[in-house]
């Protein structure tokens, strides 16, 4: 396959490889195609034909002569098979003349490119006859359903009468990516031989520089069909053909009307969706295959490779580069998949430490589990300070079967709850310790662990088993086991015993909920915006001792935002707000000024 630079130079010359997609070179795909036709001169035996250029009235040619075509001849100069149209040599294909019947106006040539390509152009060069008059260039993916690419007619009027399409006058132009036009530009009688037809399918269309899905679909084809429907004749012969069967006309006239094609060029490239710069031919299969880059896989680079699904696959364009991003499985899984719901909820940690994307790891190893293999399976835990990147981060839980509820302990710091560190077992009532192997405060007599007279949660007694009971400030009852009215959430590590109800002034009565809580330790997703929320300015993550610190300069914000602007919080901060209220957490907001030097 040879490369045609001139016709498609606009496709590639402006591309900057660092920021644009990757595309293979545009090659002449016809040279490797399978080509067929339904009629060839001399296939039924020797046939005489005459060149129109030698028989034009008023243009005498010295020693005009007719010639013989014969597909079975031993003389190669008499054979004009359809393969001559794509062999790159100075030979040609020729159809039977209409001396054999009017049906030879209707001749079809079909090229099978043997796989689907994106087609940029088609060039047809006539040989010893004028270019076809009326004909249709068609495309197909399956050789069953064909769709038109472009109509050609002898006159603009015939665009309407034959094809019901308003003619496009002058050189062909296109208003839409998938517009099918009709033109008479290439159906003129002159030149009488060696005329050319240039059909552009990409250049000149609205999204040629950044192809739209419509343009990609419109230019995708495996089969290309040239459906000739009328041979171009001299005007002097036109009326004769309109009223007589060609077989009743002088053979000197009818023998000079036939189709001839000396070259068909189909400029196209592999469909690699902007993810390959090369698409070599595999001699074993005789098919071209994309050499995928950007962490993409598949015959057409149409999917992300295993382990690279942090973001959904997207096609690259002539103007923009897109890459498949590796999932962050902390080295514990080789495969993952993309989940839009995970991405929407900002639950997946990417390789840059941001909760951006929707990669979900599959088949986590080393007893790990979770979206990013960041936690442990039941019965294992990751100790505090141990990174998920460690080779074997998860250790077995050691839960006493007498005092623990089950064999599952706190898996990591993210799952830690009040008073329970990673590795701590969930104890039955009355039991305590990391492994639930002793009695909790306020209980005595292991392994029975009976309750003491004073509550270990609400009393200030050094040993709750010895009275009298001395209740904490917000606790009451003979055994200090309940919160006073207006208070809730009795806890051992609360020096007042209970928290004050927060009911927005509507009531001062409440009761404890058994909901759990967690800490939000990531600041990804915050941005400054205007009141409408349409303009966004991202802050920077500060390199400080606190990973929860972000900042932005006022000057930077004012470049794109109005005087009044607002912080917008990501999804993890936009729940029912109860966590922040109950825990009395605060978001610290600091304004600073820097004096300008004169």
Short mmCIF file of N, CA and C in Angstrom, two decimals, residues 74-202:
data_model
loop_
_atom_site.label_atom_id
_atom_site.label_comp_id
_atom_site.label_asym_id
_atom_site.label_seq_id
_atom_site.Cartn_x
_atom_site.Cartn_y
_atom_site.Cartn_z
N UNK A 74 -4.27 -14.99 -25.58
CA UNK A 74 -2.90 -15.14 -25.07
C UNK A 74 -2.14 -13.82 -25.12
N UNK A 75 -2.72 -12.85 -25.81
CA UNK A 75 -2.12 -11.52 -25.91
C UNK A 75 -2.58 -10.67 -24.73
N UNK A 76 -1.70 -10.32 -23.80
CA UNK A 76 -2.13 -9.55 -22.62
C UNK A 76 -2.72 -8.20 -22.98
N UNK A 77 -2.37 -7.65 -24.13
CA UNK A 77 -2.91 -6.35 -24.52
C UNK A 77 -4.39 -6.41 -24.87
N UNK A 78 -4.90 -7.62 -25.06
CA UNK A 78 -6.33 -7.77 -25.36
C UNK A 78 -7.15 -8.12 -24.11
N UNK A 79 -6.47 -8.32 -23.02
CA UNK A 79 -7.17 -8.67 -21.77
C UNK A 79 -7.25 -7.44 -20.87
N UNK A 80 -8.44 -7.17 -20.38
CA UNK A 80 -8.65 -5.98 -19.53
C UNK A 80 -9.47 -6.36 -18.29
N UNK A 81 -8.94 -7.25 -17.45
CA UNK A 81 -9.70 -7.69 -16.27
C UNK A 81 -9.82 -6.56 -15.23
N UNK A 82 -10.73 -6.73 -14.31
CA UNK A 82 -10.98 -5.71 -13.30
C UNK A 82 -9.80 -5.51 -12.36
N UNK A 83 -8.96 -6.53 -12.21
CA UNK A 83 -7.78 -6.38 -11.34
C UNK A 83 -6.81 -5.33 -11.86
N UNK A 84 -6.90 -5.03 -13.18
CA UNK A 84 -6.04 -3.98 -13.73
C UNK A 84 -6.30 -2.62 -13.09
N UNK A 85 -7.49 -2.45 -12.50
CA UNK A 85 -7.86 -1.14 -11.95
C UNK A 85 -7.15 -0.84 -10.63
N UNK A 86 -6.52 -1.85 -10.03
CA UNK A 86 -5.88 -1.61 -8.72
C UNK A 86 -4.45 -2.13 -8.67
N UNK A 87 -3.89 -2.52 -9.82
CA UNK A 87 -2.55 -3.12 -9.77
C UNK A 87 -1.42 -2.10 -9.86
N UNK A 88 -1.77 -0.83 -10.04
CA UNK A 88 -0.74 0.21 -10.08
C UNK A 88 0.07 0.25 -11.36
N UNK A 89 -0.33 -0.50 -12.36
CA UNK A 89 0.41 -0.55 -13.63
C UNK A 89 -0.34 0.26 -14.69
N UNK A 90 0.28 0.40 -15.85
CA UNK A 90 -0.31 1.17 -16.94
C UNK A 90 -1.26 0.30 -17.76
N UNK A 91 -2.18 -0.34 -17.06
CA UNK A 91 -3.20 -1.19 -17.70
C UNK A 91 -4.56 -0.70 -17.23
N UNK A 92 -5.63 -1.27 -17.78
CA UNK A 92 -6.96 -0.79 -17.41
C UNK A 92 -7.99 -1.90 -17.50
N UNK A 93 -9.10 -1.66 -16.82
CA UNK A 93 -10.29 -2.51 -16.95
C UNK A 93 -11.23 -1.84 -17.93
N UNK A 94 -11.98 -2.68 -18.65
CA UNK A 94 -12.91 -2.14 -19.64
C UNK A 94 -14.18 -2.97 -19.64
N UNK A 95 -15.31 -2.29 -19.76
CA UNK A 95 -16.61 -2.98 -19.81
C UNK A 95 -17.00 -3.28 -21.25
N UNK A 96 -17.97 -4.17 -21.47
CA UNK A 96 -18.49 -4.37 -22.82
C UNK A 96 -19.12 -3.07 -23.33
N UNK A 97 -19.07 -2.84 -24.61
CA UNK A 97 -19.70 -1.64 -25.18
C UNK A 97 -21.21 -1.86 -25.26
N UNK A 98 -21.94 -0.75 -25.44
CA UNK A 98 -23.41 -0.89 -25.49
C UNK A 98 -23.87 -1.46 -26.83
N UNK A 99 -22.92 -1.80 -27.72
CA UNK A 99 -23.30 -2.57 -28.90
C UNK A 99 -23.93 -3.89 -28.46
N UNK A 100 -23.53 -4.40 -27.30
CA UNK A 100 -24.04 -5.67 -26.80
C UNK A 100 -25.40 -5.54 -26.11
N UNK A 101 -25.89 -4.32 -25.95
CA UNK A 101 -27.19 -4.14 -25.31
C UNK A 101 -27.18 -2.97 -24.35
N UNK A 102 -28.37 -2.40 -24.15
CA UNK A 102 -28.50 -1.24 -23.27
C UNK A 102 -28.18 -1.56 -21.82
N UNK A 103 -28.26 -2.86 -21.47
CA UNK A 103 -27.99 -3.25 -20.08
C UNK A 103 -26.55 -2.97 -19.67
N UNK A 104 -25.67 -2.74 -20.65
CA UNK A 104 -24.27 -2.49 -20.29
C UNK A 104 -24.01 -1.03 -19.90
N UNK A 105 -25.10 -0.25 -19.84
CA UNK A 105 -25.00 1.02 -19.11
C UNK A 105 -24.85 0.72 -17.60
N UNK A 106 -25.40 -0.42 -17.17
CA UNK A 106 -25.48 -0.75 -15.74
C UNK A 106 -24.40 -1.76 -15.39
N UNK A 107 -23.29 -1.25 -14.93
CA UNK A 107 -22.15 -2.09 -14.56
C UNK A 107 -21.71 -1.71 -13.15
N UNK A 108 -21.37 -2.71 -12.36
CA UNK A 108 -21.00 -2.47 -10.96
C UNK A 108 -19.61 -3.01 -10.67
N UNK A 109 -18.83 -2.22 -9.96
CA UNK A 109 -17.51 -2.63 -9.47
C UNK A 109 -17.56 -2.63 -7.95
N UNK A 110 -17.10 -3.72 -7.34
CA UNK A 110 -17.11 -3.82 -5.87
C UNK A 110 -15.71 -4.12 -5.37
N UNK A 111 -15.28 -3.35 -4.38
CA UNK A 111 -14.00 -3.59 -3.71
C UNK A 111 -14.27 -4.09 -2.29
N UNK A 112 -13.63 -5.18 -1.93
CA UNK A 112 -13.67 -5.71 -0.56
C UNK A 112 -12.31 -5.40 0.08
N UNK A 113 -12.31 -4.47 1.02
CA UNK A 113 -11.06 -4.09 1.69
C UNK A 113 -10.64 -5.12 2.73
N UNK A 114 -11.46 -6.13 2.97
CA UNK A 114 -11.20 -7.28 3.85
C UNK A 114 -11.28 -6.95 5.34
N UNK A 115 -11.50 -5.69 5.68
CA UNK A 115 -11.80 -5.30 7.05
C UNK A 115 -12.30 -3.85 6.99
N UNK A 116 -12.85 -3.40 8.08
CA UNK A 116 -13.42 -2.05 8.11
C UNK A 116 -12.30 -1.03 8.30
N UNK A 117 -12.31 -0.01 7.48
CA UNK A 117 -11.37 1.11 7.59
C UNK A 117 -12.15 2.42 7.64
N UNK A 118 -11.45 3.48 8.03
CA UNK A 118 -12.00 4.82 7.87
C UNK A 118 -11.48 5.37 6.56
N UNK A 119 -12.40 5.70 5.66
CA UNK A 119 -12.04 6.10 4.30
C UNK A 119 -11.99 7.63 4.21
N UNK A 120 -10.89 8.14 3.69
CA UNK A 120 -10.71 9.59 3.55
C UNK A 120 -11.07 10.08 2.15
N UNK A 121 -10.79 9.28 1.14
CA UNK A 121 -11.07 9.72 -0.22
C UNK A 121 -11.14 8.52 -1.15
N UNK A 122 -11.74 8.75 -2.31
CA UNK A 122 -11.77 7.78 -3.41
C UNK A 122 -11.41 8.54 -4.68
N UNK A 123 -10.45 8.02 -5.42
CA UNK A 123 -10.05 8.62 -6.70
C UNK A 123 -10.23 7.57 -7.80
N UNK A 124 -10.94 7.94 -8.85
CA UNK A 124 -11.18 7.05 -9.99
C UNK A 124 -10.59 7.72 -11.23
N UNK A 125 -9.75 6.97 -11.96
CA UNK A 125 -9.13 7.49 -13.18
C UNK A 125 -9.62 6.67 -14.37
N UNK A 126 -10.18 7.37 -15.35
CA UNK A 126 -10.63 6.70 -16.56
C UNK A 126 -9.43 6.39 -17.46
N UNK A 127 -9.65 5.45 -18.38
CA UNK A 127 -8.57 5.06 -19.30
C UNK A 127 -8.85 5.63 -20.69
N UNK A 128 -9.33 4.79 -21.61
CA UNK A 128 -9.49 5.20 -23.01
C UNK A 128 -10.92 5.59 -23.34
N UNK A 129 -11.66 6.04 -22.35
CA UNK A 129 -13.04 6.49 -22.55
C UNK A 129 -13.31 7.66 -21.61
N UNK A 130 -14.40 8.40 -21.82
CA UNK A 130 -14.75 9.46 -20.88
C UNK A 130 -15.11 8.88 -19.50
N UNK A 131 -15.19 9.76 -18.52
CA UNK A 131 -15.62 9.34 -17.19
C UNK A 131 -17.09 8.92 -17.21
N UNK A 132 -17.52 8.09 -16.28
CA UNK A 132 -18.93 7.67 -16.25
C UNK A 132 -19.86 8.88 -16.15
N UNK A 133 -21.08 8.74 -16.68
CA UNK A 133 -22.06 9.82 -16.62
C UNK A 133 -22.84 9.81 -15.33
N UNK A 134 -23.81 8.91 -15.24
CA UNK A 134 -24.58 8.76 -14.01
C UNK A 134 -24.05 7.56 -13.23
N UNK A 135 -23.75 7.76 -11.97
CA UNK A 135 -23.30 6.64 -11.16
C UNK A 135 -23.35 7.01 -9.68
N UNK A 136 -23.26 5.98 -8.82
CA UNK A 136 -23.36 6.16 -7.37
C UNK A 136 -22.16 5.50 -6.71
N UNK A 137 -21.53 6.22 -5.82
CA UNK A 137 -20.47 5.65 -4.98
C UNK A 137 -21.13 5.22 -3.67
N UNK A 138 -20.97 3.94 -3.31
CA UNK A 138 -21.67 3.39 -2.15
C UNK A 138 -20.70 2.71 -1.18
N UNK A 139 -21.15 2.53 0.04
CA UNK A 139 -20.35 1.91 1.10
C UNK A 139 -21.18 0.86 1.82
N UNK A 140 -20.47 -0.09 2.44
CA UNK A 140 -21.16 -1.13 3.22
C UNK A 140 -20.18 -1.72 4.23
N UNK A 141 -20.75 -2.20 5.32
CA UNK A 141 -19.96 -2.91 6.32
C UNK A 141 -20.05 -4.42 6.15
N UNK A 142 -21.14 -4.89 5.50
CA UNK A 142 -21.40 -6.33 5.45
C UNK A 142 -21.66 -6.88 4.05
N UNK A 143 -21.58 -6.07 3.01
CA UNK A 143 -21.85 -6.49 1.63
C UNK A 143 -23.32 -6.83 1.41
N UNK A 144 -24.17 -6.45 2.35
CA UNK A 144 -25.61 -6.68 2.21
C UNK A 144 -26.33 -5.35 2.10
N UNK A 145 -26.15 -4.52 3.11
CA UNK A 145 -26.78 -3.20 3.11
C UNK A 145 -25.76 -2.15 2.65
N UNK A 146 -26.08 -1.50 1.54
CA UNK A 146 -25.21 -0.45 1.01
C UNK A 146 -25.87 0.91 1.20
N UNK A 147 -25.05 1.90 1.53
CA UNK A 147 -25.53 3.27 1.69
C UNK A 147 -24.74 4.18 0.75
N UNK A 148 -25.38 5.22 0.23
CA UNK A 148 -24.68 6.09 -0.74
C UNK A 148 -23.67 7.01 -0.06
N UNK A 149 -22.57 7.24 -0.73
CA UNK A 149 -21.59 8.24 -0.33
C UNK A 149 -21.75 9.50 -1.19
N UNK A 150 -21.95 9.29 -2.50
CA UNK A 150 -22.07 10.44 -3.40
C UNK A 150 -22.72 10.01 -4.70
N UNK A 151 -23.61 10.88 -5.23
CA UNK A 151 -24.26 10.65 -6.51
C UNK A 151 -23.60 11.52 -7.58
N UNK A 152 -23.54 10.97 -8.80
CA UNK A 152 -22.99 11.71 -9.94
C UNK A 152 -24.00 11.63 -11.08
N UNK A 153 -24.21 12.77 -11.74
CA UNK A 153 -25.18 12.82 -12.83
C UNK A 153 -24.63 13.63 -13.99
N UNK A 154 -25.13 13.33 -15.19
CA UNK A 154 -24.67 14.03 -16.39
C UNK A 154 -25.03 15.51 -16.30
N UNK A 155 -26.22 15.81 -15.77
CA UNK A 155 -26.66 17.20 -15.62
C UNK A 155 -27.20 17.42 -14.21
N UNK A 156 -27.26 18.70 -13.81
CA UNK A 156 -27.85 19.02 -12.51
C UNK A 156 -29.31 18.61 -12.45
N UNK A 157 -29.99 18.71 -13.59
CA UNK A 157 -31.41 18.33 -13.63
C UNK A 157 -31.59 16.86 -13.28
N UNK A 158 -30.68 16.01 -13.77
CA UNK A 158 -30.81 14.58 -13.50
C UNK A 158 -30.55 14.24 -12.04
N UNK A 159 -29.85 15.11 -11.30
CA UNK A 159 -29.73 14.90 -9.85
C UNK A 159 -31.11 14.85 -9.22
N UNK A 160 -31.99 15.73 -9.70
CA UNK A 160 -33.35 15.78 -9.16
C UNK A 160 -34.24 14.69 -9.74
N UNK A 161 -34.18 14.50 -11.06
CA UNK A 161 -35.10 13.55 -11.70
C UNK A 161 -34.73 12.10 -11.42
N UNK A 162 -33.43 11.79 -11.32
CA UNK A 162 -33.01 10.40 -11.11
C UNK A 162 -32.82 10.06 -9.63
N UNK A 163 -32.23 10.99 -8.87
CA UNK A 163 -31.83 10.67 -7.50
C UNK A 163 -32.58 11.47 -6.43
N UNK A 164 -33.44 12.38 -6.90
CA UNK A 164 -34.26 13.17 -5.96
C UNK A 164 -33.39 13.94 -4.96
N UNK A 165 -32.27 14.45 -5.45
CA UNK A 165 -31.36 15.23 -4.61
C UNK A 165 -31.08 16.56 -5.31
N UNK A 166 -31.18 17.64 -4.55
CA UNK A 166 -30.89 18.95 -5.13
C UNK A 166 -29.41 19.00 -5.47
N UNK A 167 -29.04 19.42 -6.68
CA UNK A 167 -27.64 19.35 -7.11
C UNK A 167 -26.74 20.33 -6.36
N UNK A 168 -25.51 19.92 -6.13
CA UNK A 168 -24.48 20.80 -5.58
C UNK A 168 -23.65 21.30 -6.76
N UNK A 169 -23.78 22.57 -7.08
CA UNK A 169 -23.10 23.11 -8.25
C UNK A 169 -21.64 23.43 -7.94
N UNK A 170 -20.83 23.43 -8.99
CA UNK A 170 -19.41 23.72 -8.82
C UNK A 170 -18.68 22.56 -8.18
N UNK A 171 -17.44 22.80 -7.73
CA UNK A 171 -16.69 21.74 -7.05
C UNK A 171 -17.46 21.25 -5.83
N UNK A 172 -17.46 19.95 -5.55
CA UNK A 172 -18.24 19.41 -4.42
C UNK A 172 -17.87 20.07 -3.09
N UNK A 173 -18.90 20.39 -2.31
CA UNK A 173 -18.72 20.93 -0.96
C UNK A 173 -19.76 20.28 -0.06
N UNK A 174 -19.54 20.37 1.27
CA UNK A 174 -20.38 19.60 2.19
C UNK A 174 -20.77 20.46 3.39
N UNK A 175 -22.06 20.46 3.71
CA UNK A 175 -22.58 21.26 4.83
C UNK A 175 -22.68 20.45 6.11
N UNK A 176 -22.73 19.12 6.00
CA UNK A 176 -22.86 18.27 7.18
C UNK A 176 -21.85 17.13 7.10
N UNK A 177 -21.54 16.55 8.25
CA UNK A 177 -20.57 15.47 8.29
C UNK A 177 -21.02 14.25 7.50
N UNK A 178 -22.32 14.01 7.46
CA UNK A 178 -22.83 12.82 6.77
C UNK A 178 -23.70 13.19 5.57
N UNK A 179 -23.47 14.38 5.01
CA UNK A 179 -24.27 14.81 3.87
C UNK A 179 -23.89 14.02 2.62
N UNK A 180 -24.91 13.56 1.91
CA UNK A 180 -24.73 12.87 0.63
C UNK A 180 -25.17 13.84 -0.47
N UNK A 181 -24.25 14.23 -1.33
CA UNK A 181 -24.58 15.21 -2.36
C UNK A 181 -24.68 14.54 -3.72
N UNK A 182 -25.21 15.30 -4.68
CA UNK A 182 -25.22 14.90 -6.08
C UNK A 182 -24.53 16.00 -6.87
N UNK A 183 -23.63 15.62 -7.75
CA UNK A 183 -22.85 16.60 -8.52
C UNK A 183 -22.71 16.15 -9.97
N UNK A 184 -22.67 17.13 -10.86
CA UNK A 184 -22.37 16.85 -12.28
C UNK A 184 -20.95 17.29 -12.63
N UNK A 185 -20.19 17.69 -11.61
CA UNK A 185 -18.87 18.27 -11.82
C UNK A 185 -17.92 17.30 -12.53
N UNK A 186 -18.05 16.00 -12.21
CA UNK A 186 -17.11 15.02 -12.77
C UNK A 186 -17.73 14.18 -13.90
N UNK A 187 -18.87 14.60 -14.43
CA UNK A 187 -19.54 13.80 -15.46
C UNK A 187 -19.52 14.47 -16.82
N UNK A 188 -18.62 15.41 -17.02
CA UNK A 188 -18.51 16.09 -18.31
C UNK A 188 -17.92 15.14 -19.36
N UNK A 189 -18.23 15.40 -20.61
CA UNK A 189 -17.74 14.53 -21.69
C UNK A 189 -16.23 14.67 -21.87
N UNK A 190 -15.71 15.83 -21.57
CA UNK A 190 -14.27 16.05 -21.69
C UNK A 190 -13.61 15.97 -20.32
N UNK A 191 -12.40 15.41 -20.27
CA UNK A 191 -11.61 14.87 -21.39
C UNK A 191 -12.18 13.54 -21.89
N UNK A 192 -11.93 13.25 -23.14
CA UNK A 192 -12.47 12.03 -23.74
C UNK A 192 -11.75 10.79 -23.25
N UNK A 193 -10.58 10.95 -22.65
CA UNK A 193 -9.88 9.84 -22.02
C UNK A 193 -8.97 10.39 -20.91
N UNK A 194 -8.61 9.48 -20.01
CA UNK A 194 -7.71 9.83 -18.90
C UNK A 194 -8.28 10.88 -17.94
N UNK A 195 -9.59 10.99 -17.87
CA UNK A 195 -10.20 11.90 -16.90
C UNK A 195 -10.13 11.33 -15.49
N UNK A 196 -10.23 12.21 -14.49
CA UNK A 196 -10.13 11.78 -13.10
C UNK A 196 -11.32 12.27 -12.29
N UNK A 197 -11.66 11.52 -11.25
CA UNK A 197 -12.73 11.87 -10.31
C UNK A 197 -12.14 11.83 -8.91
N UNK A 198 -12.22 12.94 -8.18
CA UNK A 198 -11.69 13.03 -6.83
C UNK A 198 -12.84 13.23 -5.85
N UNK A 199 -13.03 12.29 -4.96
CA UNK A 199 -14.13 12.37 -3.99
C UNK A 199 -13.55 12.39 -2.59
N UNK A 200 -13.73 13.50 -1.90
CA UNK A 200 -13.25 13.63 -0.51
C UNK A 200 -14.39 13.29 0.44
N UNK A 201 -14.08 12.45 1.41
CA UNK A 201 -15.10 12.05 2.39
C UNK A 201 -14.88 12.68 3.75
N UNK A 202 -13.69 13.20 4.02
CA UNK A 202 -13.38 13.84 5.31
C UNK A 202 -13.08 15.32 5.12
#
